[in-house]
Coordinates of C-alpha atoms and ligand atoms in Angstrom, one line a residue:
X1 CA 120.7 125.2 71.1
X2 CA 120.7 121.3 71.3
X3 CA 117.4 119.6 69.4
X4 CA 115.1 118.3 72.3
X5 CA 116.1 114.2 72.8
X6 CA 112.5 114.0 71.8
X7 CA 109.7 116.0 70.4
X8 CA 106.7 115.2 69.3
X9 CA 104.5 117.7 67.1
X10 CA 100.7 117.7 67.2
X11 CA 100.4 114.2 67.3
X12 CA 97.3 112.4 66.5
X13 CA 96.0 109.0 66.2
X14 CA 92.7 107.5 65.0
X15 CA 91.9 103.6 65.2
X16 CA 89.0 104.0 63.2
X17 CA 86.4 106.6 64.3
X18 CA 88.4 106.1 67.6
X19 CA 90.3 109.3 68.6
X20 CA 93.5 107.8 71.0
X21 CA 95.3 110.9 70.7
X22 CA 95.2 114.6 69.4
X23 CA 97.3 118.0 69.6
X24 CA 100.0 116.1 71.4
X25 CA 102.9 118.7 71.6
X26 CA 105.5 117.2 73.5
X27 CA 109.7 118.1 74.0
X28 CA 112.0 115.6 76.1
X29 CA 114.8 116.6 77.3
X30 CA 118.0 115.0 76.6
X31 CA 119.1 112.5 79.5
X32 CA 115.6 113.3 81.6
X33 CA 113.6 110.4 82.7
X34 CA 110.1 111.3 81.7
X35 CA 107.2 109.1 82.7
X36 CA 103.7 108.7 80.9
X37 CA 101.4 108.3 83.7
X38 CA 97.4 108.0 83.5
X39 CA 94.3 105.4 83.6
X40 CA 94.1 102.9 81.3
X41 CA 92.8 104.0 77.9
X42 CA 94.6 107.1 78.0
X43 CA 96.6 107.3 75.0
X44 CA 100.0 106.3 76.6
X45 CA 100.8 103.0 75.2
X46 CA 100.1 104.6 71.8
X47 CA 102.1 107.4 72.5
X48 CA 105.4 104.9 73.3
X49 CA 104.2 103.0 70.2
X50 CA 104.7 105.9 67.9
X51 CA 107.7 107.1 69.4
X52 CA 108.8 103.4 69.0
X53 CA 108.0 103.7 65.1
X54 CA 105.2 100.1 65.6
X55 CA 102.3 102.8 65.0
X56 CA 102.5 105.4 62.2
X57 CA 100.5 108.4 63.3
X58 CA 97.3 109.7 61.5
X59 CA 98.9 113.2 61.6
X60 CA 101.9 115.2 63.1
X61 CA 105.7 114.1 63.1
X62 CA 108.2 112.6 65.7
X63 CA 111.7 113.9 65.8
X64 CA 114.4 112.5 67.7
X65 CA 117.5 114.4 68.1
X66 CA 115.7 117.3 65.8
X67 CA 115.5 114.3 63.0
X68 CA 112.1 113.6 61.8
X69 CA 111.6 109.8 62.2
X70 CA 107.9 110.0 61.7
X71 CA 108.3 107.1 58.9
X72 CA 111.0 105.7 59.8
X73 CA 111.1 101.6 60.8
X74 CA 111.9 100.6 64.4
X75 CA 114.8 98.8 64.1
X76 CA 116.0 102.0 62.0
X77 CA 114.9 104.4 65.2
X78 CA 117.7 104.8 67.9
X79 CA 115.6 103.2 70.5
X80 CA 114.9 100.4 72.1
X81 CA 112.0 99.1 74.0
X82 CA 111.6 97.2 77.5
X83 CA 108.3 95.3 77.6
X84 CA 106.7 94.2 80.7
X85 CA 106.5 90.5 79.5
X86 CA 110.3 90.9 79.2
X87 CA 110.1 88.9 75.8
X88 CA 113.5 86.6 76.6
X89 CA 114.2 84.1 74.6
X90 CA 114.6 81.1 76.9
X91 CA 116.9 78.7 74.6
X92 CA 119.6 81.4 74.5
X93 CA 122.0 82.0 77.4
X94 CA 121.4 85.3 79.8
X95 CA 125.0 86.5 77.6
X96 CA 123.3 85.3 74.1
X97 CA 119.7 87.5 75.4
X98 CA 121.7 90.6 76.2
X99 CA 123.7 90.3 73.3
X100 CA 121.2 89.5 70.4
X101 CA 120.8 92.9 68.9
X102 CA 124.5 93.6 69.0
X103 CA 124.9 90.0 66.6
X104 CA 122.0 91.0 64.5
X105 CA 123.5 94.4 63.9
X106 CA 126.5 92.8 62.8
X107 CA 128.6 94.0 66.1
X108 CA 132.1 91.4 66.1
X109 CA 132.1 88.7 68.5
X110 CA 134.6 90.0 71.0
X111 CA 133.5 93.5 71.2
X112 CA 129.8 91.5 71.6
X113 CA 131.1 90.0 74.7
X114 CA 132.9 93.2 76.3
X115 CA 129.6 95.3 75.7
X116 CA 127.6 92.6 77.1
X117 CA 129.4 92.1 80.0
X118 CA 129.3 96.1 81.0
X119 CA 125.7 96.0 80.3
X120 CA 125.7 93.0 82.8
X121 CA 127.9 94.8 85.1
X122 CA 125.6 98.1 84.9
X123 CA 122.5 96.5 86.0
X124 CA 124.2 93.8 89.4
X125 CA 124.1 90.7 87.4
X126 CA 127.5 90.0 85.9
X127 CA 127.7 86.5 87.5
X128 CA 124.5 85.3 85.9
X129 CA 125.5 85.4 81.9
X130 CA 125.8 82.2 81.5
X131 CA 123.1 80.7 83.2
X132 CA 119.3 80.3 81.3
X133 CA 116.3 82.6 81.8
X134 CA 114.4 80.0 84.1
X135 CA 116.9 80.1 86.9
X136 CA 116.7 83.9 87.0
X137 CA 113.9 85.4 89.4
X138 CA 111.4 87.7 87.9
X139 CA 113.4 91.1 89.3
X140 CA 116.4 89.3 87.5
X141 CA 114.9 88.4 84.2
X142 CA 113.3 92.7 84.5
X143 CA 117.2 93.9 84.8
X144 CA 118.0 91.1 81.4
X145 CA 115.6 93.0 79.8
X146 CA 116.6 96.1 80.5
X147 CA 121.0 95.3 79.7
X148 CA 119.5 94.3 76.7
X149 CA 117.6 97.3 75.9
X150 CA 120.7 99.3 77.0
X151 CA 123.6 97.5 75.6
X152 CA 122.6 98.7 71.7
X153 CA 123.0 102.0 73.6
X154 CA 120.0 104.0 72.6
X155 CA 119.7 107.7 72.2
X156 CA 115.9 106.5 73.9
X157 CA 115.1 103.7 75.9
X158 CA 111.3 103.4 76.2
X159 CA 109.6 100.8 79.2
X160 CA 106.1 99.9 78.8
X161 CA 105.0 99.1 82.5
X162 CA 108.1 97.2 82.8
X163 CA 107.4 96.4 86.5
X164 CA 104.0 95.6 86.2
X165 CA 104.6 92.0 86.6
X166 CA 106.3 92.2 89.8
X167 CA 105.5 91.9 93.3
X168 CA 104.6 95.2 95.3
X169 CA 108.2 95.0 97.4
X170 CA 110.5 94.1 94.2
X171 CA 108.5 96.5 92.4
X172 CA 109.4 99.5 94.5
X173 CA 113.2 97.7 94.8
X174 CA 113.2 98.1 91.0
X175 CA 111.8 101.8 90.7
X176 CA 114.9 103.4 92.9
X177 CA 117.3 100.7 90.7
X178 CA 116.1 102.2 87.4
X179 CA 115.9 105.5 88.3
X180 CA 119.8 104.8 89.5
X181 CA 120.8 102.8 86.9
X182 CA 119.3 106.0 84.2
X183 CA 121.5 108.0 86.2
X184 CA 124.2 106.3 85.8
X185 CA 124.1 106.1 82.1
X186 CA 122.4 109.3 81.4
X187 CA 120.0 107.8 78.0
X188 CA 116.7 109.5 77.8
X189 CA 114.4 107.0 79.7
X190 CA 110.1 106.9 78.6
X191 CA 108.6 105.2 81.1
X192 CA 104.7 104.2 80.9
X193 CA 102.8 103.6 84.2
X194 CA 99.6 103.9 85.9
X195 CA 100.6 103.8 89.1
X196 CA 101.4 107.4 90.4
X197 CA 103.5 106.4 93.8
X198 CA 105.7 104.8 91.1
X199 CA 105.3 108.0 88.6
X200 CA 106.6 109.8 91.5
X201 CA 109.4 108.1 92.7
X202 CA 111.0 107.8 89.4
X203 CA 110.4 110.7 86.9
X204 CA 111.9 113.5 86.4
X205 CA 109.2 114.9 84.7
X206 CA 105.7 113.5 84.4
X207 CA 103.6 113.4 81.7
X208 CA 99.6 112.7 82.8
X209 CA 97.7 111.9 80.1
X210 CA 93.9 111.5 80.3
X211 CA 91.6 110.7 77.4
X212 CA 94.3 111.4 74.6
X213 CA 95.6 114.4 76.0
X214 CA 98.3 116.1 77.9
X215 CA 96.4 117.2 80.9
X216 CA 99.2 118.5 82.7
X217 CA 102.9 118.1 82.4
X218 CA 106.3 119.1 85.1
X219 CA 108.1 117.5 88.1
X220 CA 106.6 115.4 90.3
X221 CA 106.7 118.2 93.5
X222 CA 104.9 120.7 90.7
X223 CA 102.1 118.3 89.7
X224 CA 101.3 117.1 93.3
X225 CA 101.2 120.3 95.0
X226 CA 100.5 122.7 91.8
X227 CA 98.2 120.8 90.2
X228 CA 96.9 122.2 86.4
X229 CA 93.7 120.7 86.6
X230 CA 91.2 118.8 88.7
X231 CA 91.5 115.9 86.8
X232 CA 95.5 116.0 87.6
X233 CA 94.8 116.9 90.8
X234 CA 92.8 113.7 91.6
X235 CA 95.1 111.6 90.0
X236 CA 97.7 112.2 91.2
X237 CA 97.5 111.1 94.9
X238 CA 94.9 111.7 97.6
X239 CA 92.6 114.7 97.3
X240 CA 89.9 116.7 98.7
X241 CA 88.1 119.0 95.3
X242 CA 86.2 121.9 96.8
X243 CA 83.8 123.4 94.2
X244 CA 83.1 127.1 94.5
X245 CA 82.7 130.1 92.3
X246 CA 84.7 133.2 92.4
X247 CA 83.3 136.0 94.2
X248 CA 86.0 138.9 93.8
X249 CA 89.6 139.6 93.2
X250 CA 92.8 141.3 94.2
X251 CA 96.1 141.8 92.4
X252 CA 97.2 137.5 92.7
X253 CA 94.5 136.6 95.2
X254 CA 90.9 135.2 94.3
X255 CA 88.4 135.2 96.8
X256 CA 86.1 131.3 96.5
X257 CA 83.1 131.2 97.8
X258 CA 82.6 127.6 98.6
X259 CA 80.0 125.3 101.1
X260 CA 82.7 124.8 103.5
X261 CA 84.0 128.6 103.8
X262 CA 85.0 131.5 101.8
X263 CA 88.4 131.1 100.9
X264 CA 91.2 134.0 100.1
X265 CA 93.8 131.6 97.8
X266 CA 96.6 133.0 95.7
X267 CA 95.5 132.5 91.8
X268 CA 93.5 134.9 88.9
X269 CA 90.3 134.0 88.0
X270 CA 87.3 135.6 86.6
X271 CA 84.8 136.6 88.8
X272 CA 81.7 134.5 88.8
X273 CA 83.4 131.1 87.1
X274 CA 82.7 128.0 88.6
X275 CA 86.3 126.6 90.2
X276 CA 87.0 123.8 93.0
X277 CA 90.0 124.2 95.3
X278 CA 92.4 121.0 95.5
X279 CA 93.2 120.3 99.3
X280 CA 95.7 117.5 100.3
X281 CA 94.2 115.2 103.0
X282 CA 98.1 116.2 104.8
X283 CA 96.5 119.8 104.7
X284 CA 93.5 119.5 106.6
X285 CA 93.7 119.4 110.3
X286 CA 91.7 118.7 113.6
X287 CA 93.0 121.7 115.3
X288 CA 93.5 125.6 115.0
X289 CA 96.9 126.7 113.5
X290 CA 98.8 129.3 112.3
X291 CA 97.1 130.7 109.0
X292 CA 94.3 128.3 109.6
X293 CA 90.5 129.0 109.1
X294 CA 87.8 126.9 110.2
X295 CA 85.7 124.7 107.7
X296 CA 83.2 123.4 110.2
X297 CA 82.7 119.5 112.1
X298 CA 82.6 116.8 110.1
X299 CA 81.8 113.1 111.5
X300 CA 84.8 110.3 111.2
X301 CA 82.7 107.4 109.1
X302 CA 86.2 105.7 108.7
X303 CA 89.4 105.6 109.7
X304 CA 92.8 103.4 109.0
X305 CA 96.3 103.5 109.9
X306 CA 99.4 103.1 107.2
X307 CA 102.2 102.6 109.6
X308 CA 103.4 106.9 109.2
X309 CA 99.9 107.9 109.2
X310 CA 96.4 107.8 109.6
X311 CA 94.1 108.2 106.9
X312 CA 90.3 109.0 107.8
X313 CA 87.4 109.9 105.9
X314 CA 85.1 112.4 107.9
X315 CA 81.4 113.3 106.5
X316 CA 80.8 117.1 107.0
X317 CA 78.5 118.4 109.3
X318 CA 76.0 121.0 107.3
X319 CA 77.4 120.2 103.6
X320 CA 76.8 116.4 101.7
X321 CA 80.7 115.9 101.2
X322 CA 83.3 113.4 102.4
X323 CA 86.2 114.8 103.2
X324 CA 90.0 113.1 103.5
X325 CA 91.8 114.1 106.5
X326 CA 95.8 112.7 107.2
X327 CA 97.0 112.6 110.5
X328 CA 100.0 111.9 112.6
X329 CA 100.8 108.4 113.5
X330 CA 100.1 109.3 117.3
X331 CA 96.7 110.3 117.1
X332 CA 94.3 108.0 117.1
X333 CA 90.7 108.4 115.6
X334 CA 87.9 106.5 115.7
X335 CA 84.6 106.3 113.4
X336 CA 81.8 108.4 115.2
X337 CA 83.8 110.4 116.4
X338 CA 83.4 114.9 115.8
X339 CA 86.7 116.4 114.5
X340 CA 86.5 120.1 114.1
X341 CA 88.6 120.8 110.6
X342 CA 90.7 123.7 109.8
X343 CA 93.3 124.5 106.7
X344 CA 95.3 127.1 105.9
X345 CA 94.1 128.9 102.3
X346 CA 97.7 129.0 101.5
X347 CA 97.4 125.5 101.1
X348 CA 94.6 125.2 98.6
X349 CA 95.5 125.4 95.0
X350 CA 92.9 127.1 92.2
X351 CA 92.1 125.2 89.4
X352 CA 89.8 126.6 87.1
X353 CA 89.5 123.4 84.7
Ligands
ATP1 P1 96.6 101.1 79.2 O1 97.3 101.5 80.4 O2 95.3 100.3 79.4 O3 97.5 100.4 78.2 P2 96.8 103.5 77.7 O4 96.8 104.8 78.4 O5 98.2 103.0 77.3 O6 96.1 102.4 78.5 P3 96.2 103.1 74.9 O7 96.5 101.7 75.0 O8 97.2 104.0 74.3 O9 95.9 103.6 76.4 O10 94.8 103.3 74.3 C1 94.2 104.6 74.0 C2 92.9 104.4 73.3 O11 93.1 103.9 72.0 C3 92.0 103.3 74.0 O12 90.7 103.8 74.0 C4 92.2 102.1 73.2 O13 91.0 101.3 73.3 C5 92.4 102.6 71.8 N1 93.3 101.7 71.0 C6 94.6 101.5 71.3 N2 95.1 100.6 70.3 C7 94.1 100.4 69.5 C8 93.9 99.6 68.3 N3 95.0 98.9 67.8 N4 92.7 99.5 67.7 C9 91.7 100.2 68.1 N5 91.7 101.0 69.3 C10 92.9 101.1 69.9

């Protein structure tokens, strides 16, 4: 069996009396683009940083290719790492930026030069290496950063928010150019974000970290509609929690007793523990439907449109909850207004933490 590209092993880290990590068991697979995704404080710059070799851990061991790095130097670590400042030096040339590792590991000058101009090539800019870093725009001077990263040719190319600088349109250009570009070249790509929409567009697999923990961990389809936990659940996207309590079972089905309904929703549970039901805002409807049960009226209190959709908030009639609802772009709500709500239980997903 090949080693994982990466794999981290119980991984801790203490900043004093600080816990940023713990029991971080982690394996990337070789040529995936994984992506740390979470809110700030999470642990996932300082999980990059020890892959990275700029932190030691306070215990556990990194291996990369099944070869424990855990103390070895950056520079001696086959990766590289994109920062979201880009960190360009602006006296070289765009050639002399993309090629500085390759002269300070001691590569020849005309192999420099051929390697440089593929990595050029590979991200759209081979016209540009002998201009200067201020005549480049800031997507530009992203795609230097990231030929430079490349060029050394990495077994792991970490980003820390590399977009983060960028403008909301670029930045979404840039996320389906990465995700081609790690394609094309097939290196293990860690990516650190916060931003979820960009999480999901890019990753193969997502990571979501939450107070210097794995909280849950697979594709992006998995984690959005098969959320682990509640905390997953709300991060990742738009969701409506449901808290109920289990209140029998059968074979793969749990019956939820909730404010809103009892519920019949495929999952195991014990009977009697306290569990919320994740319901996408896309899953809730304003009419009857094949499958679906009534929840009750709820009151529009807000409503806007996002050019595919609407998105209202509606207050329930008999329970103190706001719900999210999604609807087509056609129909047309207004605050005030009395939606009767339905959803089908197939499309409620248990989570019991
Ligand atoms: P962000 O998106 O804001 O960078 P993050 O998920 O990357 O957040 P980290 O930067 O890894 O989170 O931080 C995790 C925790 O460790 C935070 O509580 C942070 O304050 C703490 N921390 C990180 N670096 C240090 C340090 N050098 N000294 C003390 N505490 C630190």
């Amino acid at each position: 069996m090949t080693p994982a590209a990466v794999e981290f092993r119980d991984i801790a880290m203490r900043f004093g009396d600080k816990v940023a990590l713990q029991g971080i068991n982690l394996a990337i697979e070789e040529g995936s683009f994984v992506v740390l995704l979470g809110p700030s404080g999470g642990g996932k710059t300082t999980l990059l940083n020890i892959l990275g070799g700029f932190l030691e851990p306070s215990g556990g061991q990194v291996l990369i290719k099944g070869q424990d790095v855990t103390q070895v130097p950056p520079a001696k670590r086959p990766t590289t790492t994109v920062f979201q400042d880009y960190a360009l030096f602006p006296h070289m040339s765009i050639a002399g930026n993309v090629g500085f590792g390759l002269r300070m590991r001691g590569v020849a000058r005309a192999e420099r030069a051929a390697r440089v101009e593929k990595a050029l090539e590979m991200v759209g800019l081979g016209h540009t290496a002998l201009r200067r870093v201020h005549e480049l725009s800031g997507g530009q001077r992203q795609r230097i950063a990231l030929a430079r990263a490349l060029v050394v040719e990495p077994s792991v190319l970490l980003l820390d928010e590399p977009l983060g600088a960028l403008d909301m349109k670029l930045r979404r250009q840039m996320q389906e150019e990465l995700k081609a570009i790690q394609k094309r070249v097939g290196t293990t790509f860690v990516h650190v974000t916060h931003d979820q929409e960009e999480a999901m567009a890019i990753a193969d697999v997502i990571v979501v970290m939450n107070e210097g923990s794995i909280e849950d961990l697979g594709t992006p389809e998995r984690i959005y509609l098969q959320p682990a936990s509640r905390f997953a659940a709300n991060f990742m996207g738009e969701n409506n929690l449901i808290e109920g309590r289990v209140a029998g079972r059968e074979s793969d089905t749990a019956k939820i007793t909730t404010p809103l309904g009892d519920f019949a929703v495929a999952g195991k549970a014990e009977i009697g523990a306290s569990v919320a039901l994740s319901l996408r805002p896309e899953h809730l409807h304003p009419e009857a439907g094949d499958g679906r049960v009534a929840l009750g009226q709820g009151t529009v209190i807000e409503a806007g449109f996002f050019g595919t959709h609407h998105q209202c908030s509606v207050a329930h009639k008999g329970h103190d909850t706001i719900l999210k609802l999604r609807l087509p772009q056609k129909r047309i709500v207004v605050p005030g207004e009395t939606l009767s709500l339905y959803a089908d239980p197939a499309d409620m997903v248990l989570l019991s933490r």
